Amino acid sequence: MNRSKEVKSFLMLCFISYNSMFISSAFASIKNSDYKSDFYDNDAWQNNRDNKFITAGDSVAANHSIRSQSVKSYLARIALAAKNYTPQLREALSTYDAANADVKQAEGQRYPQVDIGVQSSPVQFGSGARVDKQNMTNGLSVNMKTPVFDWGYNSKTIKSKSYTAEAANANYQAQYEDSSYQVCSLLSELAKQKSIYNLSQSFVIRMQKLVAMIGDISKVDSGRVSELTQAQARLLQAEASRDSAESKMRDAEISLQKLTGISSYDDLPSSALWDLHLDHPDDLLKDVMHHPSVVQAENQALAELESAKAVKASDLPKLEWVVTKTVPINKGAYEEAWQTYLNVSWGIFRGGSANAAEEAAALRAQAAAEKISEQSISLTSKVRSGIHNVKSMLDQSRQYHQLVIETDKVRKDFFEQWRQLNTRSLLDVLTAESDHYNNQVNEVSTRFSAYTNIFSSYSNAGKLNAWLGIN
């Protein structure tokens, strides 16, 4: 009985030894295969990118003006395309032109107003005394009225229209700033999604190689099929992330085409380091009071104030100089001489409508004045938030970059420990790969979010177009 047990033990030991030798030879063949040489080859572009980031703290200052100017030039070119294409900007410009025409219309009211009319020969009927036709005046009449004194009604109306035109111009400038901000933020989003797509594609390639490797191993050792399932699941996640980034790229391109009419952005700077920063952020808070939206609110308030004064002046007596004459066109009609006189008119009673109009104009002026404070407070808050977010997110992106460098070492070590020493599980390798990928994505996302906040800060200060170098 004991001898039988010894024989079984010997046979089992032989089987285990043979199986181990077979599996070891399989691992050895995998070890000597191309997996070692090319598993991380797709990260060559990432290594170049890392070098750029590593030198960012030292050498960026030397070539900062070249790289940042290149990005700003591209942003400015697309923003100008949006200016010429966007219907909202053309609408705002047409509104400004219409407001200037209103100013000219108000100015024309100061000059003599000449009216010409034609009167037919009157027909007399019914009871009452009849007038001889020779004593009737009919024919071509000329009537000229010139305002002499109107308590400043015309001048106040002109001022109101002028302020309205200035408000319309400020509205156009505000729309232009907003259009440029939308273009810049969408371009930033497009560049971010392109970078994430490249990272995701690199992650997919690594997972495909890992799945192929585990597939070869599972053919030798059927007990490792579960590892193949884990790797395939991580591959599907990587492909889903890549497809999501591609979809967001298309969304950004569609939105940009709506704004600019341009469908291709292949020349968009693709580097994950645009090297943009805020110049003199404290000055942006001072520039808020010169933002087109604030200027628009100020001019609207002044326009409503002058309109209220004009309404009040219209309720007072008006003095006009009148010149009139009727030239008869029928034979025998009586011809009057030229007549000139001063005419005073005063609307004494209007059922309270004049007072109501004056009160409404004053209240509109008050509401417009309140909007100045509203706009300045809102814009100041947004600029402060943008400045804080820029600093915070750039710091975070630098931290993520250091984390990317460390997790890159960890994933490579884990892979070698799993592949050669078998001291790590496949789950450790997959987790390290996912952590590295997620840190890369977080680095890119926070950096481009910082760029978007740079655009937001300049836009809310009304200086984005000036910073881009466009009018």
Tab-separated table of C-alpha atoms in Angstrom:
chain	number	residue	atom	x	y	z
A	1	MET	CA	0.000	0.000	0.000
A	2	ASN	CA	2.788	2.383	0.908
A	3	ARG	CA	4.662	1.436	-2.258
A	4	SER	CA	1.577	2.266	-4.326
A	5	LYS	CA	1.385	5.710	-2.742
A	6	GLU	CA	5.058	6.271	-3.508
A	7	VAL	CA	4.515	5.369	-7.167
A	8	LYS	CA	1.564	7.753	-7.447
A	9	SER	CA	3.551	10.518	-5.820
A	10	PHE	CA	6.442	9.929	-8.202
A	11	LEU	CA	4.153	10.027	-11.247
A	12	MET	CA	2.459	13.214	-10.013
A	13	LEU	CA	5.836	14.850	-9.467
A	14	CYS	CA	6.901	13.905	-12.975
A	15	PHE	CA	3.703	15.352	-14.409
A	16	ILE	CA	4.105	18.599	-12.522
A	17	SER	CA	7.730	18.877	-13.534
A	18	TYR	CA	6.872	18.243	-17.173
A	19	ASN	CA	4.004	20.725	-17.102
A	20	SER	CA	6.168	23.326	-15.437
A	21	MET	CA	8.898	22.811	-18.005
A	22	PHE	CA	6.334	23.119	-20.787
A	23	ILE	CA	4.849	26.305	-19.379
A	24	SER	CA	8.310	27.696	-18.685
A	25	SER	CA	9.316	27.016	-22.255
A	26	ALA	CA	6.150	28.768	-23.413
A	27	PHE	CA	6.969	31.799	-21.271
A	28	ALA	CA	10.530	31.645	-22.538
A	29	SER	CA	9.332	31.697	-26.116
A	30	ILE	CA	7.094	34.647	-25.301
A	31	LYS	CA	9.976	36.303	-23.485
A	32	ASN	CA	12.215	35.897	-26.522
A	33	SER	CA	9.466	36.988	-28.908
A	34	ASP	CA	8.654	40.481	-30.147
A	35	TYR	CA	6.469	41.286	-27.123
A	36	LYS	CA	9.425	42.578	-25.170
A	37	SER	CA	10.686	44.787	-27.945
A	38	ASP	CA	7.461	46.324	-29.165
A	39	PHE	CA	5.009	46.280	-26.257
A	40	TYR	CA	5.832	49.915	-25.401
A	41	ASP	CA	7.003	51.055	-28.828
A	42	ASN	CA	3.739	52.895	-29.358
A	43	ASP	CA	4.752	55.130	-26.450
A	44	ALA	CA	7.621	56.665	-28.393
A	45	TRP	CA	5.531	59.762	-29.113
A	46	GLN	CA	4.674	59.884	-25.414
A	47	ASN	CA	8.353	59.868	-24.483
A	48	ASN	CA	8.912	62.845	-26.780
A	49	ARG	CA	5.924	64.530	-25.193
A	50	ASP	CA	7.329	63.822	-21.721
A	51	ASN	CA	10.620	65.409	-22.730
A	52	LYS	CA	8.725	68.538	-23.738
A	53	PHE	CA	7.029	68.654	-20.373
A	54	ILE	CA	10.228	67.931	-18.469
A	55	THR	CA	12.019	70.831	-20.130
A	56	ALA	CA	9.001	73.091	-19.797
A	57	GLY	CA	10.227	74.573	-16.534
A	58	ASP	CA	13.665	75.461	-17.953
A	59	SER	CA	13.579	76.083	-21.679
A	60	VAL	CA	10.029	77.304	-22.253
A	61	ALA	CA	11.021	80.863	-21.418
A	62	ALA	CA	13.528	80.865	-24.276
A	63	ASN	CA	11.052	79.910	-26.990
A	64	HIS	CA	7.824	80.936	-25.265
A	65	SER	CA	7.071	83.800	-27.671
A	66	ILE	CA	7.418	81.496	-30.694
A	67	ARG	CA	5.148	78.704	-29.495
A	68	SER	CA	2.512	80.847	-27.802
A	69	GLN	CA	2.448	83.263	-30.742
A	70	SER	CA	1.939	80.380	-33.135
A	71	VAL	CA	-1.085	79.165	-31.178
A	72	LYS	CA	-2.493	82.681	-30.789
A	73	SER	CA	-2.082	83.340	-34.509
A	74	TYR	CA	-4.077	80.231	-35.320
A	75	LEU	CA	-6.783	81.150	-32.798
A	76	ALA	CA	-6.935	84.689	-34.204
A	77	ARG	CA	-7.315	83.401	-37.761
A	78	ILE	CA	-10.272	81.188	-36.846
A	79	ALA	CA	-11.828	83.955	-34.720
A	80	LEU	CA	-11.681	86.314	-37.709
A	81	ALA	CA	-13.335	83.648	-39.842
A	82	ALA	CA	-16.142	83.474	-37.271
A	83	LYS	CA	-16.478	87.254	-37.336
A	84	ASN	CA	-17.064	87.227	-41.080
A	85	TYR	CA	-19.346	84.187	-40.998
A	86	THR	CA	-21.511	84.381	-37.860
A	87	PRO	CA	-24.994	85.823	-38.556
A	88	GLN	CA	-25.285	87.114	-34.972
A	89	LEU	CA	-22.369	89.477	-35.514
A	90	ARG	CA	-23.775	90.747	-38.779
A	91	GLU	CA	-27.111	91.273	-37.041
A	92	ALA	CA	-25.429	93.269	-34.256
A	93	LEU	CA	-23.564	95.355	-36.848
A	94	SER	CA	-26.811	96.064	-38.720
A	95	THR	CA	-28.417	97.145	-35.444
A	96	TYR	CA	-25.543	99.571	-34.904
A	97	ASP	CA	-25.948	100.999	-38.404
A	98	ALA	CA	-29.683	101.391	-37.803
A	99	ALA	CA	-28.977	103.249	-34.537
A	100	ASN	CA	-26.682	105.663	-36.409
A	101	ALA	CA	-29.479	106.256	-38.913
A	102	ASP	CA	-31.797	107.080	-35.994
A	103	VAL	CA	-29.306	109.740	-34.889
A	104	LYS	CA	-29.408	111.348	-38.330
A	105	GLN	CA	-33.204	111.222	-38.280
A	106	ALA	CA	-33.269	113.053	-34.922
A	107	GLU	CA	-30.756	115.634	-36.153
A	108	GLY	CA	-32.937	116.334	-39.182
A	109	GLN	CA	-35.779	117.464	-36.905
A	110	ARG	CA	-33.811	120.620	-36.003
A	111	TYR	CA	-33.998	121.961	-39.556
A	112	PRO	CA	-37.005	123.508	-41.342
A	113	GLN	CA	-39.685	120.961	-42.146
A	114	VAL	CA	-41.234	121.722	-45.543
A	115	ASP	CA	-44.547	120.202	-46.615
A	116	ILE	CA	-46.177	120.534	-50.055
A	117	GLY	CA	-49.835	119.751	-50.700
A	118	VAL	CA	-52.418	120.067	-53.451
A	119	GLN	CA	-56.022	121.079	-52.814
A	120	SER	CA	-58.812	120.624	-55.337
A	121	SER	CA	-61.470	123.265	-55.993
A	122	PRO	CA	-64.035	123.077	-53.195
A	123	VAL	CA	-67.658	122.214	-53.995
A	124	GLN	CA	-70.257	124.082	-51.961
A	125	PHE	CA	-73.492	122.377	-50.954
A	126	GLY	CA	-76.129	122.511	-48.293
A	127	SER	CA	-77.545	125.574	-46.480
A	128	GLY	CA	-75.508	128.618	-45.534
A	129	ALA	CA	-73.854	131.547	-47.267
A	130	ARG	CA	-72.000	130.784	-50.450
A	131	VAL	CA	-68.515	132.142	-51.096
A	132	ASP	CA	-67.592	133.410	-54.484
A	133	LYS	CA	-65.090	131.130	-56.198
A	134	GLN	CA	-62.789	134.079	-56.755
A	135	ASN	CA	-62.494	134.455	-52.997
A	136	MET	CA	-61.530	130.801	-52.505
A	137	THR	CA	-57.894	129.763	-52.308
A	138	ASN	CA	-57.083	126.372	-53.711
A	139	GLY	CA	-54.192	124.747	-55.508
A	140	LEU	CA	-50.577	124.042	-54.538
A	141	SER	CA	-49.743	124.834	-50.905
A	142	VAL	CA	-46.285	125.193	-49.358
A	143	ASN	CA	-45.874	125.035	-45.597
A	144	MET	CA	-42.585	125.375	-43.710
A	145	LYS	CA	-42.187	124.938	-39.951
A	146	THR	CA	-38.942	125.627	-38.139
A	147	PRO	CA	-38.526	124.878	-34.419
A	148	VAL	CA	-37.416	127.991	-32.573
A	149	PHE	CA	-37.604	126.956	-28.932
A	150	ASP	CA	-38.595	123.534	-27.588
A	151	TRP	CA	-36.989	123.414	-24.117
A	152	GLY	CA	-34.189	121.212	-25.476
A	153	TYR	CA	-36.500	118.491	-26.792
A	154	ASN	CA	-34.590	117.999	-30.060
A	155	SER	CA	-31.121	118.171	-28.488
A	156	LYS	CA	-32.083	115.692	-25.774
A	157	THR	CA	-33.588	113.354	-28.377
A	158	ILE	CA	-30.365	113.535	-30.405
A	159	LYS	CA	-28.306	112.756	-27.302
A	160	SER	CA	-30.568	109.818	-26.463
A	161	LYS	CA	-30.229	108.412	-29.965
A	162	SER	CA	-26.443	108.935	-29.897
A	163	TYR	CA	-26.101	107.034	-26.637
A	164	THR	CA	-28.294	104.293	-28.073
A	165	ALA	CA	-25.945	104.061	-31.057
A	166	GLU	CA	-22.954	103.812	-28.723
A	167	ALA	CA	-24.750	101.068	-26.815
A	168	ALA	CA	-25.378	99.219	-30.082
A	169	ASN	CA	-21.691	99.514	-30.966
A	170	ALA	CA	-20.730	98.174	-27.524
A	171	ASN	CA	-23.188	95.313	-28.008
A	172	TYR	CA	-21.455	94.461	-31.281
A	173	GLN	CA	-18.075	94.462	-29.548
A	174	ALA	CA	-19.476	92.262	-26.765
A	175	GLN	CA	-20.861	89.824	-29.334
A	176	TYR	CA	-17.475	89.801	-31.040
A	177	GLU	CA	-15.707	89.017	-27.752
A	178	ASP	CA	-18.186	86.229	-27.049
A	179	SER	CA	-17.784	84.814	-30.552
A	180	SER	CA	-13.994	84.752	-30.192
A	181	TYR	CA	-14.305	83.093	-26.792
A	182	GLN	CA	-16.578	80.382	-28.187
A	183	VAL	CA	-14.129	79.741	-31.022
A	184	CYS	CA	-11.109	79.564	-28.702
A	185	SER	CA	-12.839	77.328	-26.155
A	186	LEU	CA	-14.076	74.966	-28.874
A	187	LEU	CA	-10.607	74.800	-30.436
A	188	SER	CA	-9.217	74.029	-26.990
A	189	GLU	CA	-11.819	71.288	-26.573
A	190	LEU	CA	-10.977	69.886	-30.005
A	191	ALA	CA	-7.250	69.841	-29.252
A	192	LYS	CA	-7.935	68.199	-25.889
A	193	GLN	CA	-10.073	65.473	-27.403
A	194	LYS	CA	-7.473	64.865	-30.113
A	195	SER	CA	-4.819	64.379	-27.447
A	196	ILE	CA	-7.096	62.085	-25.456
A	197	TYR	CA	-7.886	60.154	-28.631
A	198	ASN	CA	-4.169	59.611	-29.251
A	199	LEU	CA	-3.668	58.500	-25.661
A	200	SER	CA	-6.646	56.159	-25.932
A	201	GLN	CA	-5.390	54.708	-29.201
A	202	SER	CA	-2.015	54.067	-27.597
A	203	PHE	CA	-3.789	52.384	-24.674
A	204	VAL	CA	-5.830	50.259	-27.083
A	205	ILE	CA	-2.688	49.086	-28.886
A	206	ARG	CA	-1.064	48.042	-25.607
A	207	MET	CA	-4.189	46.176	-24.541
A	208	GLN	CA	-4.370	44.427	-27.921
A	209	LYS	CA	-0.796	43.235	-27.535
A	210	LEU	CA	-1.488	42.113	-23.982
A	211	VAL	CA	-4.594	40.209	-25.069
A	212	ALA	CA	-2.577	38.502	-27.805
A	213	MET	CA	0.107	37.605	-25.285
A	214	ILE	CA	-2.400	36.175	-22.786
A	215	GLY	CA	-4.057	34.314	-25.641
A	216	ASP	CA	-0.773	32.557	-26.413
A	217	ILE	CA	-0.261	31.714	-22.751
A	218	SER	CA	-3.820	30.413	-22.294
A	219	LYS	CA	-3.237	27.989	-25.151
A	220	VAL	CA	-0.473	26.433	-23.073
A	221	ASP	CA	-2.110	26.836	-19.658
A	222	SER	CA	-5.898	26.623	-19.759
A	223	GLY	CA	-6.034	27.775	-16.142
A	224	ARG	CA	-5.119	31.305	-17.268
A	225	VAL	CA	-8.188	31.769	-19.442
A	226	SER	CA	-9.673	34.032	-16.750
A	227	GLU	CA	-6.730	36.378	-17.242
A	228	LEU	CA	-7.563	36.527	-20.929
A	229	THR	CA	-11.100	37.561	-20.016
A	230	GLN	CA	-9.752	40.334	-17.759
A	231	ALA	CA	-7.470	41.644	-20.495
A	232	GLN	CA	-10.262	41.546	-23.076
A	233	ALA	CA	-12.551	43.490	-20.747
A	234	ARG	CA	-9.871	46.172	-20.285
A	235	LEU	CA	-9.392	46.271	-24.059
A	236	LEU	CA	-13.106	46.965	-24.533
A	237	GLN	CA	-12.905	49.786	-21.979
A	238	ALA	CA	-9.948	51.294	-23.844
A	239	GLU	CA	-11.805	51.111	-27.155
A	240	ALA	CA	-14.874	52.733	-25.576
A	241	SER	CA	-12.732	55.598	-24.253
A	242	ARG	CA	-11.153	56.062	-27.679
A	243	ASP	CA	-14.533	56.079	-29.426
A	244	SER	CA	-15.903	58.564	-26.883
A	245	ALA	CA	-12.987	60.936	-27.538
A	246	GLU	CA	-13.520	60.589	-31.281
A	247	SER	CA	-17.216	61.392	-30.885
A	248	LYS	CA	-16.403	64.504	-28.834
A	249	MET	CA	-13.919	65.557	-31.510
A	250	ARG	CA	-16.687	65.406	-34.110
A	251	ASP	CA	-19.043	67.376	-31.838
A	252	ALA	CA	-16.440	70.126	-31.436
A	253	GLU	CA	-15.800	70.236	-35.185
A	254	ILE	CA	-19.540	70.509	-35.905
A	255	SER	CA	-19.911	73.354	-33.411
A	256	LEU	CA	-16.905	75.131	-34.906
A	257	GLN	CA	-18.277	74.733	-38.418
A	258	LYS	CA	-21.515	76.348	-37.245
A	259	LEU	CA	-19.528	79.347	-35.990
A	260	THR	CA	-16.897	79.660	-38.718
A	261	GLY	CA	-18.074	77.722	-41.769
A	262	ILE	CA	-14.758	75.815	-41.717
A	263	SER	CA	-15.067	72.030	-41.712
A	264	SER	CA	-11.424	70.917	-41.399
A	265	TYR	CA	-9.028	71.730	-38.565
A	266	ASP	CA	-6.124	69.476	-39.466
A	267	ASP	CA	-3.661	72.334	-38.929
A	268	LEU	CA	-4.772	72.833	-35.320
A	269	PRO	CA	-1.680	72.791	-33.057
A	270	SER	CA	-1.793	69.241	-31.703
A	271	SER	CA	0.750	69.538	-28.910
A	272	ALA	CA	-0.674	69.017	-25.437
A	273	LEU	CA	1.452	71.957	-24.268
A	274	TRP	CA	0.242	75.208	-25.815
A	275	ASP	CA	2.303	77.269	-23.373
A	276	LEU	CA	-0.370	79.920	-22.832
A	277	HIS	CA	-0.564	81.959	-19.652
A	278	LEU	CA	-2.201	85.069	-18.225
A	279	ASP	CA	-0.271	88.301	-18.715
A	280	HIS	CA	-0.673	90.648	-15.722
A	281	PRO	CA	-3.829	89.032	-14.299
A	282	ASP	CA	-4.371	91.849	-11.798
A	283	ASP	CA	-4.856	94.299	-14.661
A	284	LEU	CA	-7.773	92.235	-15.960
A	285	LEU	CA	-9.838	93.200	-12.901
A	286	LYS	CA	-9.284	96.867	-13.742
A	287	ASP	CA	-10.275	96.283	-17.361
A	288	VAL	CA	-13.691	94.927	-16.366
A	289	MET	CA	-15.184	98.430	-16.200
A	290	HIS	CA	-14.221	98.882	-19.856
A	291	HIS	CA	-15.856	95.638	-20.951
A	292	PRO	CA	-18.263	96.197	-23.891
A	293	SER	CA	-21.183	94.856	-21.823
A	294	VAL	CA	-20.529	97.453	-19.103
A	295	VAL	CA	-20.081	100.189	-21.711
A	296	GLN	CA	-23.345	99.084	-23.323
A	297	ALA	CA	-25.179	99.296	-19.980
A	298	GLU	CA	-23.703	102.742	-19.286
A	299	ASN	CA	-24.793	104.096	-22.658
A	300	GLN	CA	-28.233	102.551	-22.313
A	301	ALA	CA	-28.628	104.273	-18.948
A	302	LEU	CA	-27.576	107.618	-20.422
A	303	ALA	CA	-29.888	107.116	-23.404
A	304	GLU	CA	-32.869	106.421	-21.134
A	305	LEU	CA	-31.997	109.437	-18.966
A	306	GLU	CA	-31.922	111.760	-21.982
A	307	SER	CA	-35.120	110.158	-23.252
A	308	ALA	CA	-36.793	110.971	-19.934
A	309	LYS	CA	-35.675	114.603	-20.253
A	310	ALA	CA	-36.974	114.722	-23.830
A	311	VAL	CA	-40.364	113.374	-22.714
A	312	LYS	CA	-40.551	116.072	-20.062
A	313	ALA	CA	-39.612	118.794	-22.559
A	314	SER	CA	-42.264	117.569	-25.018
A	315	ASP	CA	-44.937	118.355	-22.424
A	316	LEU	CA	-43.977	122.059	-22.391
A	317	PRO	CA	-44.992	124.818	-24.860
A	318	LYS	CA	-43.218	124.812	-28.235
A	319	LEU	CA	-42.433	127.844	-30.372
A	320	GLU	CA	-42.245	127.426	-34.157
A	321	TRP	CA	-41.692	129.783	-37.057
A	322	VAL	CA	-44.194	129.134	-39.870
A	323	VAL	CA	-44.046	130.237	-43.508
A	324	THR	CA	-46.935	129.308	-45.818
A	325	LYS	CA	-48.382	130.084	-49.243
A	326	THR	CA	-50.971	128.598	-51.573
A	327	VAL	CA	-50.541	128.960	-55.342
A	328	PRO	CA	-53.876	128.648	-57.197
A	329	ILE	CA	-54.030	126.271	-60.102
A	330	ASN	CA	-57.558	127.078	-61.271
A	331	LYS	CA	-58.345	130.132	-63.394
A	332	GLY	CA	-59.876	132.914	-61.432
A	333	ALA	CA	-58.940	131.563	-58.001
A	334	TYR	CA	-57.885	133.999	-55.346
A	335	GLU	CA	-54.112	134.062	-54.727
A	336	GLU	CA	-52.944	134.736	-51.199
A	337	ALA	CA	-49.639	136.391	-50.369
A	338	TRP	CA	-46.843	134.636	-48.527
A	339	GLN	CA	-47.596	134.452	-44.833
A	340	THR	CA	-45.152	134.086	-41.956
A	341	TYR	CA	-45.859	133.964	-38.254
A	342	LEU	CA	-44.779	132.452	-34.944
A	343	ASN	CA	-46.866	129.626	-33.583
A	344	VAL	CA	-46.988	128.494	-29.947
A	345	SER	CA	-48.491	125.104	-29.196
A	346	TRP	CA	-48.978	123.492	-25.811
A	347	GLY	CA	-50.689	120.247	-25.033
A	348	ILE	CA	-52.393	121.226	-21.806
A	349	PHE	CA	-54.313	118.023	-21.182
A	350	ARG	CA	-53.476	114.504	-22.327
A	351	GLY	CA	-55.321	112.453	-19.734
A	352	GLY	CA	-52.156	111.911	-17.690
A	353	SER	CA	-50.363	110.130	-20.531
A	354	ALA	CA	-47.530	112.669	-20.612
A	355	ASN	CA	-46.764	112.245	-16.906
A	356	ALA	CA	-46.939	108.460	-17.265
A	357	ALA	CA	-44.532	108.536	-20.212
A	358	GLU	CA	-42.110	110.709	-18.252
A	359	GLU	CA	-42.257	108.374	-15.248
A	360	ALA	CA	-41.753	105.300	-17.421
A	361	ALA	CA	-38.688	106.837	-19.074
A	362	ALA	CA	-37.206	107.739	-15.669
A	363	LEU	CA	-37.757	104.193	-14.375
A	364	ARG	CA	-36.139	102.712	-17.487
A	365	ALA	CA	-33.133	104.948	-16.860
A	366	GLN	CA	-32.952	103.695	-13.270
A	367	ALA	CA	-33.190	100.054	-14.391
A	368	ALA	CA	-30.426	100.609	-16.944
A	369	ALA	CA	-28.222	102.162	-14.254
A	370	GLU	CA	-28.717	99.096	-12.048
A	371	LYS	CA	-27.593	96.902	-14.929
A	372	ILE	CA	-24.187	98.610	-14.860
A	373	SER	CA	-23.571	97.318	-11.335
A	374	GLU	CA	-24.963	93.924	-12.249
A	375	GLN	CA	-22.648	93.553	-15.241
A	376	SER	CA	-19.532	94.790	-13.428
A	377	ILE	CA	-20.108	92.535	-10.399
A	378	SER	CA	-20.793	89.491	-12.586
A	379	LEU	CA	-17.778	90.050	-14.836
A	380	THR	CA	-15.451	90.776	-11.915
A	381	SER	CA	-16.513	87.545	-10.242
A	382	LYS	CA	-15.943	85.571	-13.442
A	383	VAL	CA	-12.496	87.097	-13.968
A	384	ARG	CA	-11.470	86.316	-10.380
A	385	SER	CA	-12.739	82.755	-10.748
A	386	GLY	CA	-10.927	82.360	-14.071
A	387	ILE	CA	-7.614	83.621	-12.668
A	388	HIS	CA	-7.886	81.247	-9.709
A	389	ASN	CA	-8.811	78.293	-11.926
A	390	VAL	CA	-5.913	78.949	-14.305
A	391	LYS	CA	-3.347	78.833	-11.516
A	392	SER	CA	-4.986	75.855	-9.811
A	393	MET	CA	-5.367	73.790	-12.978
A	394	LEU	CA	-1.862	74.478	-14.263
A	395	ASP	CA	-0.510	73.355	-10.888
A	396	GLN	CA	-2.671	70.230	-11.059
A	397	SER	CA	-1.492	69.453	-14.584
A	398	ARG	CA	2.122	69.656	-13.434
A	399	GLN	CA	1.333	67.312	-10.560
A	400	TYR	CA	-0.405	64.915	-12.916
A	401	HIS	CA	2.621	65.031	-15.187
A	402	GLN	CA	4.909	63.933	-12.354
A	403	LEU	CA	2.396	61.229	-11.555
A	404	VAL	CA	2.421	60.117	-15.189
A	405	ILE	CA	6.209	59.722	-15.061
A	406	GLU	CA	6.016	57.616	-11.909
A	407	THR	CA	3.103	55.460	-13.049
A	408	ASP	CA	4.925	54.879	-16.333
A	409	LYS	CA	7.779	53.333	-14.375
A	410	VAL	CA	5.349	51.336	-12.233
A	411	ARG	CA	3.457	49.842	-15.165
A	412	LYS	CA	6.668	48.798	-16.920
A	413	ASP	CA	8.038	47.267	-13.720
A	414	PHE	CA	4.780	45.452	-13.058
A	415	PHE	CA	4.729	44.121	-16.590
A	416	GLU	CA	8.269	42.760	-16.342
A	417	GLN	CA	7.579	41.298	-12.886
A	418	TRP	CA	4.508	39.564	-14.237
A	419	ARG	CA	6.093	38.435	-17.510
A	420	GLN	CA	9.477	37.258	-16.263
A	421	LEU	CA	9.296	36.701	-12.515
A	422	ASN	CA	5.610	35.886	-12.140
A	423	THR	CA	5.586	37.924	-8.916
A	424	ARG	CA	2.737	40.157	-10.047
A	425	SER	CA	-0.750	39.186	-11.088
A	426	LEU	CA	-2.234	40.262	-14.379
A	427	LEU	CA	-4.714	42.366	-12.427
A	428	ASP	CA	-1.787	44.374	-11.042
A	429	VAL	CA	-0.524	44.951	-14.580
A	430	LEU	CA	-3.942	45.998	-15.856
A	431	THR	CA	-4.498	48.307	-12.873
A	432	ALA	CA	-1.114	49.946	-13.415
A	433	GLU	CA	-1.887	50.433	-17.113
A	434	SER	CA	-5.284	51.973	-16.310
A	435	ASP	CA	-3.793	54.261	-13.657
A	436	HIS	CA	-1.151	55.457	-16.101
A	437	TYR	CA	-3.741	56.091	-18.813
A	438	ASN	CA	-6.107	57.898	-16.437
A	439	ASN	CA	-3.309	60.142	-15.173
A	440	GLN	CA	-2.377	61.008	-18.755
A	441	VAL	CA	-5.984	61.925	-19.521
A	442	ASN	CA	-6.259	63.961	-16.318
A	443	GLU	CA	-3.083	65.824	-17.173
A	444	VAL	CA	-4.340	66.755	-20.637
A	445	SER	CA	-7.828	67.614	-19.370
A	446	THR	CA	-6.663	69.919	-16.574
A	447	ARG	CA	-4.142	71.652	-18.827
A	448	PHE	CA	-6.698	72.423	-21.527
A	449	SER	CA	-9.244	73.421	-18.893
A	450	ALA	CA	-6.665	75.962	-17.746
A	451	TYR	CA	-6.379	77.248	-21.318
A	452	THR	CA	-10.165	77.589	-21.528
A	453	ASN	CA	-10.122	79.585	-18.292
A	454	ILE	CA	-7.427	81.830	-19.768
A	455	PHE	CA	-9.754	82.581	-22.681
A	456	SER	CA	-12.635	83.118	-20.254
A	457	SER	CA	-10.614	85.535	-18.113
A	458	TYR	CA	-9.610	87.672	-21.080
A	459	SER	CA	-13.104	87.550	-22.561
A	460	ASN	CA	-14.798	88.599	-19.304
A	461	ALA	CA	-12.342	91.484	-19.064
A	462	GLY	CA	-13.132	92.471	-22.661
A	463	LYS	CA	-9.524	91.895	-23.757
A	464	LEU	CA	-9.602	88.562	-25.594
A	465	ASN	CA	-9.490	90.020	-29.112
A	466	ALA	CA	-6.769	92.457	-28.072
A	467	TRP	CA	-4.777	89.574	-26.540
A	468	LEU	CA	-5.168	87.588	-29.771
A	469	GLY	CA	-3.992	90.621	-31.721
A	470	ILE	CA	-7.166	91.205	-33.771
A	471	ASN	CA	-9.502	94.177	-34.080
